[in-house]
PDB file of C-alpha atoms in Angstrom:
ATOM      1  CA  MET A   1      -4.969   9.275  28.493  1.00 69.00           C
ATOM      2  CA  GLU A   2      -7.993   9.773  26.252  1.00 75.00           C
ATOM      3  CA  ASP A   3      -6.082  12.418  24.253  1.00 81.00           C
ATOM      4  CA  THR A   4      -3.371   9.850  23.529  1.00 81.00           C
ATOM      5  CA  SER A   5      -5.989   7.290  22.510  1.00 79.00           C
ATOM      6  CA  ARG A   6      -7.693   9.847  20.242  1.00 82.00           C
ATOM      7  CA  SER A   7      -4.336  10.833  18.746  1.00 85.00           C
ATOM      8  CA  ILE A   8      -3.547   7.179  18.000  1.00 84.00           C
ATOM      9  CA  GLU A   9      -6.961   6.735  16.357  1.00 84.00           C
ATOM     10  CA  ASP A  10      -6.406   9.859  14.228  1.00 85.00           C
ATOM     11  CA  THR A  11      -3.012   8.527  13.172  1.00 85.00           C
ATOM     12  CA  LEU A  12      -4.540   5.140  12.291  1.00 84.00           C
ATOM     13  CA  ARG A  13      -7.209   6.877  10.204  1.00 85.00           C
ATOM     14  CA  ARG A  14      -4.566   8.915   8.369  1.00 86.00           C
ATOM     15  CA  ILE A  15      -2.529   5.769   7.655  1.00 85.00           C
ATOM     16  CA  GLU A  16      -5.673   3.988   6.414  1.00 83.00           C
ATOM     17  CA  ASN A  17      -6.524   6.923   4.106  1.00 84.00           C
ATOM     18  CA  THR A  18      -2.966   7.013   2.780  1.00 86.00           C
ATOM     19  CA  SER A  19      -3.131   3.266   2.153  1.00 84.00           C
ATOM     20  CA  GLN A  20      -6.452   3.668   0.278  1.00 84.00           C
ATOM     21  CA  THR A  21      -5.077   6.569  -1.793  1.00 87.00           C
ATOM     22  CA  HIS A  22      -1.973   4.516  -2.626  1.00 86.00           C
ATOM     23  CA  ARG A  23      -4.170   1.592  -3.736  1.00 85.00           C
ATOM     24  CA  GLY A  24      -6.125   3.982  -5.985  1.00 85.00           C
ATOM     25  CA  HIS A  25      -2.925   5.269  -7.537  1.00 88.00           C
ATOM     26  CA  VAL A  26      -1.669   1.721  -8.120  1.00 86.00           C
ATOM     27  CA  LYS A  27      -4.977   0.811  -9.800  1.00 85.00           C
ATOM     28  CA  LYS A  28      -4.866   3.935 -11.993  1.00 88.00           C
ATOM     29  CA  HIS A  29      -1.227   3.238 -12.888  1.00 88.00           C
ATOM     30  CA  ARG A  30      -2.104  -0.345 -13.818  1.00 86.00           C
ATOM     31  CA  GLY A  31      -4.669   1.061 -16.271  1.00 86.00           C
ATOM     32  CA  TYR A  32      -1.931   3.151 -17.866  1.00 87.00           C
ATOM     33  CA  VAL A  33       0.348   0.106 -18.066  1.00 86.00           C
ATOM     34  CA  GLU A  34      -2.398  -1.949 -19.746  1.00 86.00           C
ATOM     35  CA  THR A  35      -3.062   0.853 -22.247  1.00 89.00           C
ATOM     36  CA  HIS A  36       0.660   1.037 -22.953  1.00 88.00           C
ATOM     37  CA  GLY A  37       0.712  -2.756 -23.431  1.00 85.00           C
ATOM     38  CA  GLY A  38      -2.050  -2.364 -26.036  1.00 86.00           C
ATOM     39  CA  HIS A  39       0.002   0.277 -27.821  1.00 88.00           C
ATOM     40  CA  VAL A  40       3.054  -1.990 -27.787  1.00 86.00           C
ATOM     41  CA  LYS A  41       0.976  -4.814 -29.275  1.00 86.00           C
ATOM     42  CA  LYS A  42      -0.293  -2.530 -32.057  1.00 87.00           C
ATOM     43  CA  HIS A  43       3.260  -1.368 -32.700  1.00 86.00           C
ATOM     44  CA  ARG A  44       4.463  -4.973 -33.001  1.00 84.00           C
ATOM     45  CA  GLU A  45       1.706  -5.702 -35.510  1.00 83.00           C
ATOM     46  CA  HIS A  46       2.713  -2.615 -37.453  1.00 83.00           C
ATOM     47  CA  VAL A  47       6.371  -3.694 -37.424  1.00 78.00           C
ATOM     48  CA  ALA A  48       5.378  -7.213 -38.539  1.00 78.00           C
ATOM     49  CA  ASP A  49       3.356  -5.738 -41.437  1.00 75.00           C
ATOM     50  CA  ALA A  50       6.266  -3.489 -42.393  1.00 70.00           C
ATOM     51  CA  SER A  51       8.716  -6.398 -42.356  1.00 68.00           C
ATOM     52  CA  ARG A  52       6.520  -8.295 -44.816  1.00 65.00           C
ATOM     53  CA  THR A  53       6.862  -5.431 -47.270  1.00 58.00           C
ATOM     54  CA  ASP A  54      10.144  -4.359 -48.842  1.00 50.00           C
ATOM     55  CA  ALA A  55      11.187  -2.383 -45.774  1.00 50.00           C
ATOM     56  CA  SER A  56      14.893  -1.860 -45.465  1.00 56.00           C
ATOM     57  CA  ARG A  57      16.840  -4.279 -43.289  1.00 58.00           C
ATOM     58  CA  THR A  58      18.189  -1.491 -41.090  1.00 69.00           C
ATOM     59  CA  GLY A  59      14.646  -0.148 -40.533  1.00 72.00           C
ATOM     60  CA  GLN A  60      13.538  -3.574 -39.363  1.00 74.00           C
ATOM     61  CA  GLU A  61      16.527  -3.856 -37.041  1.00 78.00           C
ATOM     62  CA  ALA A  62      15.777  -0.442 -35.540  1.00 78.00           C
ATOM     63  CA  SER A  63      12.118  -1.369 -35.041  1.00 82.00           C
ATOM     64  CA  ARG A  64      13.055  -4.613 -33.321  1.00 84.00           C
ATOM     65  CA  THR A  65      15.474  -2.775 -31.034  1.00 84.00           C
ATOM     66  CA  ARG A  66      12.791  -0.210 -30.160  1.00 85.00           C
ATOM     67  CA  CYS A  67      10.332  -3.042 -29.558  1.00 88.00           C
ATOM     68  CA  ARG A  68      12.785  -4.792 -27.244  1.00 89.00           C
ATOM     69  CA  ARG A  69      13.395  -1.568 -25.321  1.00 89.00           C
ATOM     70  CA  ILE A  70       9.657  -0.999 -24.929  1.00 90.00           C
ATOM     71  CA  GLU A  71       9.155  -4.601 -23.767  1.00 92.00           C
ATOM     72  CA  ASP A  72      11.986  -4.220 -21.230  1.00 92.00           C
ATOM     73  CA  ARG A  73      10.463  -0.978 -19.955  1.00 91.00           C
ATOM     74  CA  LEU A  74       7.043  -2.639 -19.697  1.00 92.00           C
ATOM     75  CA  ARG A  75       8.535  -5.513 -17.677  1.00 92.00           C
ATOM     76  CA  SER A  76      10.266  -2.995 -15.429  1.00 93.00           C
ATOM     77  CA  ILE A  77       6.978  -1.134 -14.858  1.00 92.00           C
ATOM     78  CA  GLU A  78       5.182  -4.402 -14.062  1.00 92.00           C
ATOM     79  CA  ASP A  79       7.923  -5.303 -11.537  1.00 93.00           C
ATOM     80  CA  THR A  80       7.539  -1.875  -9.939  1.00 92.00           C
ATOM     81  CA  LEU A  81       3.779  -2.418  -9.733  1.00 92.00           C
ATOM     82  CA  ARG A  82       4.288  -5.763  -7.999  1.00 92.00           C
ATOM     83  CA  ARG A  83       6.646  -4.121  -5.504  1.00 93.00           C
ATOM     84  CA  MET A  84       4.099  -1.350  -4.871  1.00 92.00           C
ATOM     85  CA  GLU A  85       1.402  -3.949  -4.194  1.00 91.00           C
ATOM     86  CA  ASP A  86       3.742  -5.807  -1.811  1.00 92.00           C
ATOM     87  CA  THR A  87       4.441  -2.534   0.002  1.00 92.00           C
ATOM     88  CA  SER A  88       0.709  -1.846   0.200  1.00 90.00           C
ATOM     89  CA  ARG A  89       0.098  -5.287   1.726  1.00 90.00           C
ATOM     90  CA  SER A  90       2.953  -4.772   4.169  1.00 92.00           C
ATOM     91  CA  ILE A  91       1.492  -1.415   5.269  1.00 91.00           C
ATOM     92  CA  GLU A  92      -1.919  -3.030   5.783  1.00 90.00           C
ATOM     93  CA  ASN A  93      -0.394  -5.847   7.873  1.00 91.00           C
ATOM     94  CA  THR A  94       1.533  -3.360  10.006  1.00 92.00           C
ATOM     95  CA  LEU A  95      -1.643  -1.335  10.457  1.00 90.00           C
ATOM     96  CA  GLN A  96      -3.594  -4.419  11.573  1.00 91.00           C
ATOM     97  CA  THR A  97      -0.847  -5.382  14.026  1.00 93.00           C
ATOM     98  CA  HIS A  98      -0.798  -1.843  15.403  1.00 92.00           C
ATOM     99  CA  ARG A  99      -4.589  -1.852  15.804  1.00 91.00           C
ATOM    100  CA  GLY A 100      -4.313  -5.078  17.803  1.00 92.00           C
ATOM    101  CA  GLN A 101      -1.644  -3.551  20.027  1.00 93.00           C
ATOM    102  CA  VAL A 102      -3.783  -0.435  20.595  1.00 92.00           C
ATOM    103  CA  LYS A 103      -6.773  -2.604  21.524  1.00 93.00           C
ATOM    104  CA  LYS A 104      -4.636  -4.628  23.945  1.00 94.00           C
ATOM    105  CA  HIS A 105      -3.226  -1.422  25.459  1.00 94.00           C
ATOM    106  CA  ARG A 106      -6.748  -0.046  25.986  1.00 93.00           C
ATOM    107  CA  GLY A 107      -7.564  -3.237  27.896  1.00 93.00           C
ATOM    108  CA  HIS A 108      -4.528  -2.695  30.120  1.00 95.00           C
ATOM    109  CA  VAL A 109      -5.558   0.936  30.713  1.00 94.00           C
ATOM    110  CA  GLU A 110      -9.081  -0.121  31.720  1.00 94.00           C
ATOM    111  CA  THR A 111      -7.712  -2.778  34.092  1.00 96.00           C
ATOM    112  CA  HIS A 112      -5.362  -0.201  35.616  1.00 96.00           C
ATOM    113  CA  ARG A 113      -8.257   2.245  36.130  1.00 95.00           C
ATOM    114  CA  ARG A 114     -10.256  -0.456  37.944  1.00 96.00           C
ATOM    115  CA  HIS A 115      -7.272  -1.236  40.171  1.00 97.00           C
ATOM    116  CA  VAL A 116      -6.779   2.460  40.982  1.00 96.00           C
ATOM    117  CA  LYS A 117     -10.484   2.796  41.815  1.00 96.00           C
ATOM    118  CA  LYS A 118     -10.357  -0.285  44.085  1.00 96.00           C
ATOM    119  CA  HIS A 119      -7.214   1.058  45.749  1.00 96.00           C
ATOM    120  CA  ARG A 120      -8.854   4.431  46.433  1.00 95.00           C
ATOM    121  CA  GLU A 121     -11.898   2.694  47.904  1.00 94.00           C
ATOM    122  CA  HIS A 122      -9.625   0.567  50.066  1.00 95.00           C
ATOM    123  CA  VAL A 123      -7.691   3.630  51.274  1.00 94.00           C
ATOM    124  CA  ALA A 124     -10.950   5.473  52.005  1.00 93.00           C
ATOM    125  CA  ASP A 125     -12.275   2.487  53.992  1.00 91.00           C
ATOM    126  CA  ALA A 126      -9.024   2.192  55.925  1.00 91.00           C
ATOM    127  CA  SER A 127      -8.916   5.888  56.809  1.00 89.00           C
ATOM    128  CA  GLY A 128     -12.608   5.892  57.766  1.00 82.00           C
ATOM    129  CA  THR A 129     -12.200   3.017  60.272  1.00 63.00           C
ATOM    130  CA  ARG A 130      -9.359   4.632  62.217  1.00 51.00           C
TER     131      ARG A 130
END
């Protein structure tokens, strides 16, 4: 019974570590996204400066299209990040629920052990009186 309990605790620890690692990766990825956002902003400024000069119309169009694509990709990455955070929260909630169930189960095990002990004492008393 204790082996099972220890195994469950090991599993919980592994899940917790995985959750922490995932959070770290999300945080690191967010840094990359913010850096990319800065690059996009600089690019837009560059495009705006170029459009003020005598840049060709087709060059401007191409720049705008590239800008739009980059913005779309950035939005997509941000959506993915939000989903990853939601998943992280969901994992944490599941973990908490599981911990509660393990704690409750341990209580049941302890109660059962007490009942078994009482039963053995009762049987011993009964066999000793005969």
